């Protein structure tokens, strides 16, 4: 899997080069970087096959991670509940509400649909809405408001409807 420092270096290299797109596969991960209107998009996808080398270049930060919700498959719970963990699709800051004085998107006990926005992860000054990706009820909100979260870190747990 890619390390944050490696991804940052690749973003800087792409930003300072004349390339418009860079694809890199490593182990079981694939990283695709694309320039869009002067910004770099970073979608994370499932692996396919070959590895391409990134060009070396001078640093120049500026990235826009593309939203893609990554979630853990259902967990087998001791009491037989079908649990689904919503995880962070990127490194950033977790926000439970759209603004400091607004109500949170969801609370423990709230029902959600697949497309229900449950939180925001801010990455490089961009607010990325995160959806539940399943139907059910919020049973736990793991991340704290304003907390720095890592790629794949659990944000909340949803008990799926039966």
GROMACS .gro file of C-alpha atoms in nm:
model
  162
    1UNK     CA    1   0.000   0.000   0.000
    2UNK     CA    2   0.114   0.355  -0.063
    3UNK     CA    3   0.249   0.571   0.219
    4UNK     CA    4   0.130   0.930   0.262
    5UNK     CA    5   0.482   1.068   0.205
    6UNK     CA    6   0.512   0.870  -0.119
    7UNK     CA    7   0.176   1.003  -0.244
    8UNK     CA    8   0.275   1.361  -0.157
    9UNK     CA    9   0.603   1.321  -0.347
   10UNK     CA   10   0.418   1.185  -0.650
   11UNK     CA   11   0.168   1.473  -0.640
   12UNK     CA   12   0.452   1.724  -0.627
   13UNK     CA   13   0.633   1.549  -0.912
   14UNK     CA   14   0.321   1.544  -1.131
   15UNK     CA   15   0.235   1.905  -1.050
   16UNK     CA   16   0.576   2.030  -1.158
   17UNK     CA   17   0.590   1.816  -1.473
   18UNK     CA   18   0.423   1.849  -1.812
   19UNK     CA   19   0.240   1.517  -1.762
   20UNK     CA   20  -0.139   1.530  -1.731
   21UNK     CA   21  -0.186   1.186  -1.575
   22UNK     CA   22   0.016   0.931  -1.379
   23UNK     CA   23  -0.086   0.575  -1.286
   24UNK     CA   24   0.110   0.369  -1.039
   25UNK     CA   25   0.040   0.021  -0.906
   26UNK     CA   26   0.217  -0.121  -0.605
   27UNK     CA   27   0.132  -0.444  -0.427
   28UNK     CA   28  -0.248  -0.456  -0.395
   29UNK     CA   29  -0.304  -0.081  -0.448
   30UNK     CA   30  -0.336   0.144  -0.750
   31UNK     CA   31  -0.287   0.520  -0.749
   32UNK     CA   32  -0.408   0.740  -1.035
   33UNK     CA   33  -0.309   1.108  -1.038
   34UNK     CA   34  -0.469   1.342  -1.293
   35UNK     CA   35  -0.434   1.715  -1.342
   36UNK     CA   36  -0.771   1.895  -1.350
   37UNK     CA   37  -0.786   2.273  -1.401
   38UNK     CA   38  -0.449   2.320  -1.236
   39UNK     CA   39  -0.529   2.080  -0.950
   40UNK     CA   40  -0.436   1.715  -0.906
   41UNK     CA   41  -0.704   1.451  -0.847
   42UNK     CA   42  -0.612   1.143  -0.645
   43UNK     CA   43  -0.862   0.858  -0.693
   44UNK     CA   44  -0.774   0.536  -0.512
   45UNK     CA   45  -0.878   0.221  -0.697
   46UNK     CA   46  -0.843  -0.155  -0.679
   47UNK     CA   47  -0.528  -0.308  -0.832
   48UNK     CA   48  -0.503  -0.435  -1.187
   49UNK     CA   49  -0.155  -0.533  -1.311
   50UNK     CA   50   0.167  -0.343  -1.400
   51UNK     CA   51   0.381  -0.086  -1.219
   52UNK     CA   52   0.483   0.245  -1.377
   53UNK     CA   53   0.763   0.464  -1.245
   54UNK     CA   54   0.696   0.827  -1.152
   55UNK     CA   55   0.923   1.101  -1.290
   56UNK     CA   56   1.144   1.281  -1.040
   57UNK     CA   57   1.076   1.655  -1.012
   58UNK     CA   58   1.080   1.955  -0.781
   59UNK     CA   59   0.811   1.992  -0.509
   60UNK     CA   60   0.496   2.202  -0.559
   61UNK     CA   61   0.200   2.096  -0.340
   62UNK     CA   62  -0.164   2.115  -0.456
   63UNK     CA   63  -0.396   1.817  -0.461
   64UNK     CA   64  -0.766   1.739  -0.477
   65UNK     CA   65  -0.849   1.389  -0.359
   66UNK     CA   66  -1.142   1.245  -0.548
   67UNK     CA   67  -1.413   1.100  -0.323
   68UNK     CA   68  -1.448   0.727  -0.313
   69UNK     CA   69  -1.586   0.571   0.001
   70UNK     CA   70  -1.393   0.269   0.114
   71UNK     CA   71  -1.574   0.056   0.368
   72UNK     CA   72  -1.499  -0.264   0.548
   73UNK     CA   73  -1.713  -0.564   0.471
   74UNK     CA   74  -1.967  -0.677   0.731
   75UNK     CA   75  -1.831  -0.794   1.060
   76UNK     CA   76  -1.951  -1.104   1.240
   77UNK     CA   77  -2.071  -0.972   1.574
   78UNK     CA   78  -2.112  -1.190   1.882
   79UNK     CA   79  -2.481  -1.096   1.910
   80UNK     CA   80  -2.547  -1.174   1.541
   81UNK     CA   81  -2.577  -0.812   1.422
   82UNK     CA   82  -2.468  -0.733   1.064
   83UNK     CA   83  -2.225  -0.443   1.112
   84UNK     CA   84  -2.069  -0.229   0.838
   85UNK     CA   85  -1.779   0.006   0.907
   86UNK     CA   86  -1.765   0.332   0.711
   87UNK     CA   87  -1.397   0.418   0.667
   88UNK     CA   88  -1.213   0.729   0.552
   89UNK     CA   89  -1.128   0.724   0.181
   90UNK     CA   90  -0.840   0.966   0.238
   91UNK     CA   91  -0.618   1.140   0.489
   92UNK     CA   92  -0.785   1.453   0.625
   93UNK     CA   93  -0.985   1.609   0.905
   94UNK     CA   94  -1.313   1.447   1.013
   95UNK     CA   95  -1.610   1.679   1.059
   96UNK     CA   96  -1.943   1.550   1.190
   97UNK     CA   97  -2.134   1.863   1.076
   98UNK     CA   98  -2.126   2.098   0.775
   99UNK     CA   99  -2.023   2.391   0.998
  100UNK     CA  100  -1.925   2.444   1.364
  101UNK     CA  101  -2.269   2.578   1.461
  102UNK     CA  102  -2.474   2.325   1.258
  103UNK     CA  103  -2.625   1.997   1.377
  104UNK     CA  104  -2.422   1.685   1.294
  105UNK     CA  105  -2.510   1.494   0.978
  106UNK     CA  106  -2.596   1.186   1.185
  107UNK     CA  107  -2.610   1.080   1.549
  108UNK     CA  108  -2.597   0.738   1.710
  109UNK     CA  109  -2.934   0.572   1.651
  110UNK     CA  110  -3.012   0.759   1.326
  111UNK     CA  111  -3.126   0.558   1.023
  112UNK     CA  112  -2.926   0.599   0.701
  113UNK     CA  113  -2.957   0.502   0.334
  114UNK     CA  114  -2.672   0.419   0.093
  115UNK     CA  115  -2.652   0.780  -0.027
  116UNK     CA  116  -2.693   0.951   0.313
  117UNK     CA  117  -2.407   1.192   0.384
  118UNK     CA  118  -2.276   1.094   0.728
  119UNK     CA  119  -1.977   1.329   0.763
  120UNK     CA  120  -1.713   1.533   0.581
  121UNK     CA  121  -1.342   1.467   0.547
  122UNK     CA  122  -1.149   1.785   0.467
  123UNK     CA  123  -0.836   1.729   0.263
  124UNK     CA  124  -0.625   2.020   0.140
  125UNK     CA  125  -0.903   2.275   0.198
  126UNK     CA  126  -1.158   2.066   0.005
  127UNK     CA  127  -1.466   1.932   0.184
  128UNK     CA  128  -1.535   1.573   0.077
  129UNK     CA  129  -1.879   1.438   0.172
  130UNK     CA  130  -1.873   1.076   0.291
  131UNK     CA  131  -2.184   0.862   0.240
  132UNK     CA  132  -2.304   0.565   0.448
  133UNK     CA  133  -2.278   0.324   0.152
  134UNK     CA  134  -2.537   0.093   0.317
  135UNK     CA  135  -2.888   0.098   0.468
  136UNK     CA  136  -2.914   0.071   0.842
  137UNK     CA  137  -2.878   0.244   1.178
  138UNK     CA  138  -2.572   0.426   1.315
  139UNK     CA  139  -2.457   0.228   1.620
  140UNK     CA  140  -2.126   0.404   1.686
  141UNK     CA  141  -1.943   0.715   1.570
  142UNK     CA  142  -1.579   0.622   1.611
  143UNK     CA  143  -1.401   0.940   1.495
  144UNK     CA  144  -1.404   1.261   1.698
  145UNK     CA  145  -1.509   1.592   1.539
  146UNK     CA  146  -1.200   1.782   1.419
  147UNK     CA  147  -0.978   1.471   1.445
  148UNK     CA  148  -0.714   1.395   1.182
  149UNK     CA  149  -0.806   1.064   1.014
  150UNK     CA  150  -0.599   0.833   0.799
  151UNK     CA  151  -0.690   0.646   0.482
  152UNK     CA  152  -0.898   0.340   0.580
  153UNK     CA  153  -0.954   0.456   0.939
  154UNK     CA  154  -1.300   0.365   1.076
  155UNK     CA  155  -1.532   0.668   1.103
  156UNK     CA  156  -1.856   0.503   1.213
  157UNK     CA  157  -2.032   0.168   1.240
  158UNK     CA  158  -2.372   0.099   1.082
  159UNK     CA  159  -2.594  -0.195   1.174
  160UNK     CA  160  -2.743  -0.310   0.846
  161UNK     CA  161  -3.116  -0.360   0.807
  162UNK     CA  162  -3.220  -0.723   0.782
   0.00000   0.00000   0.00000
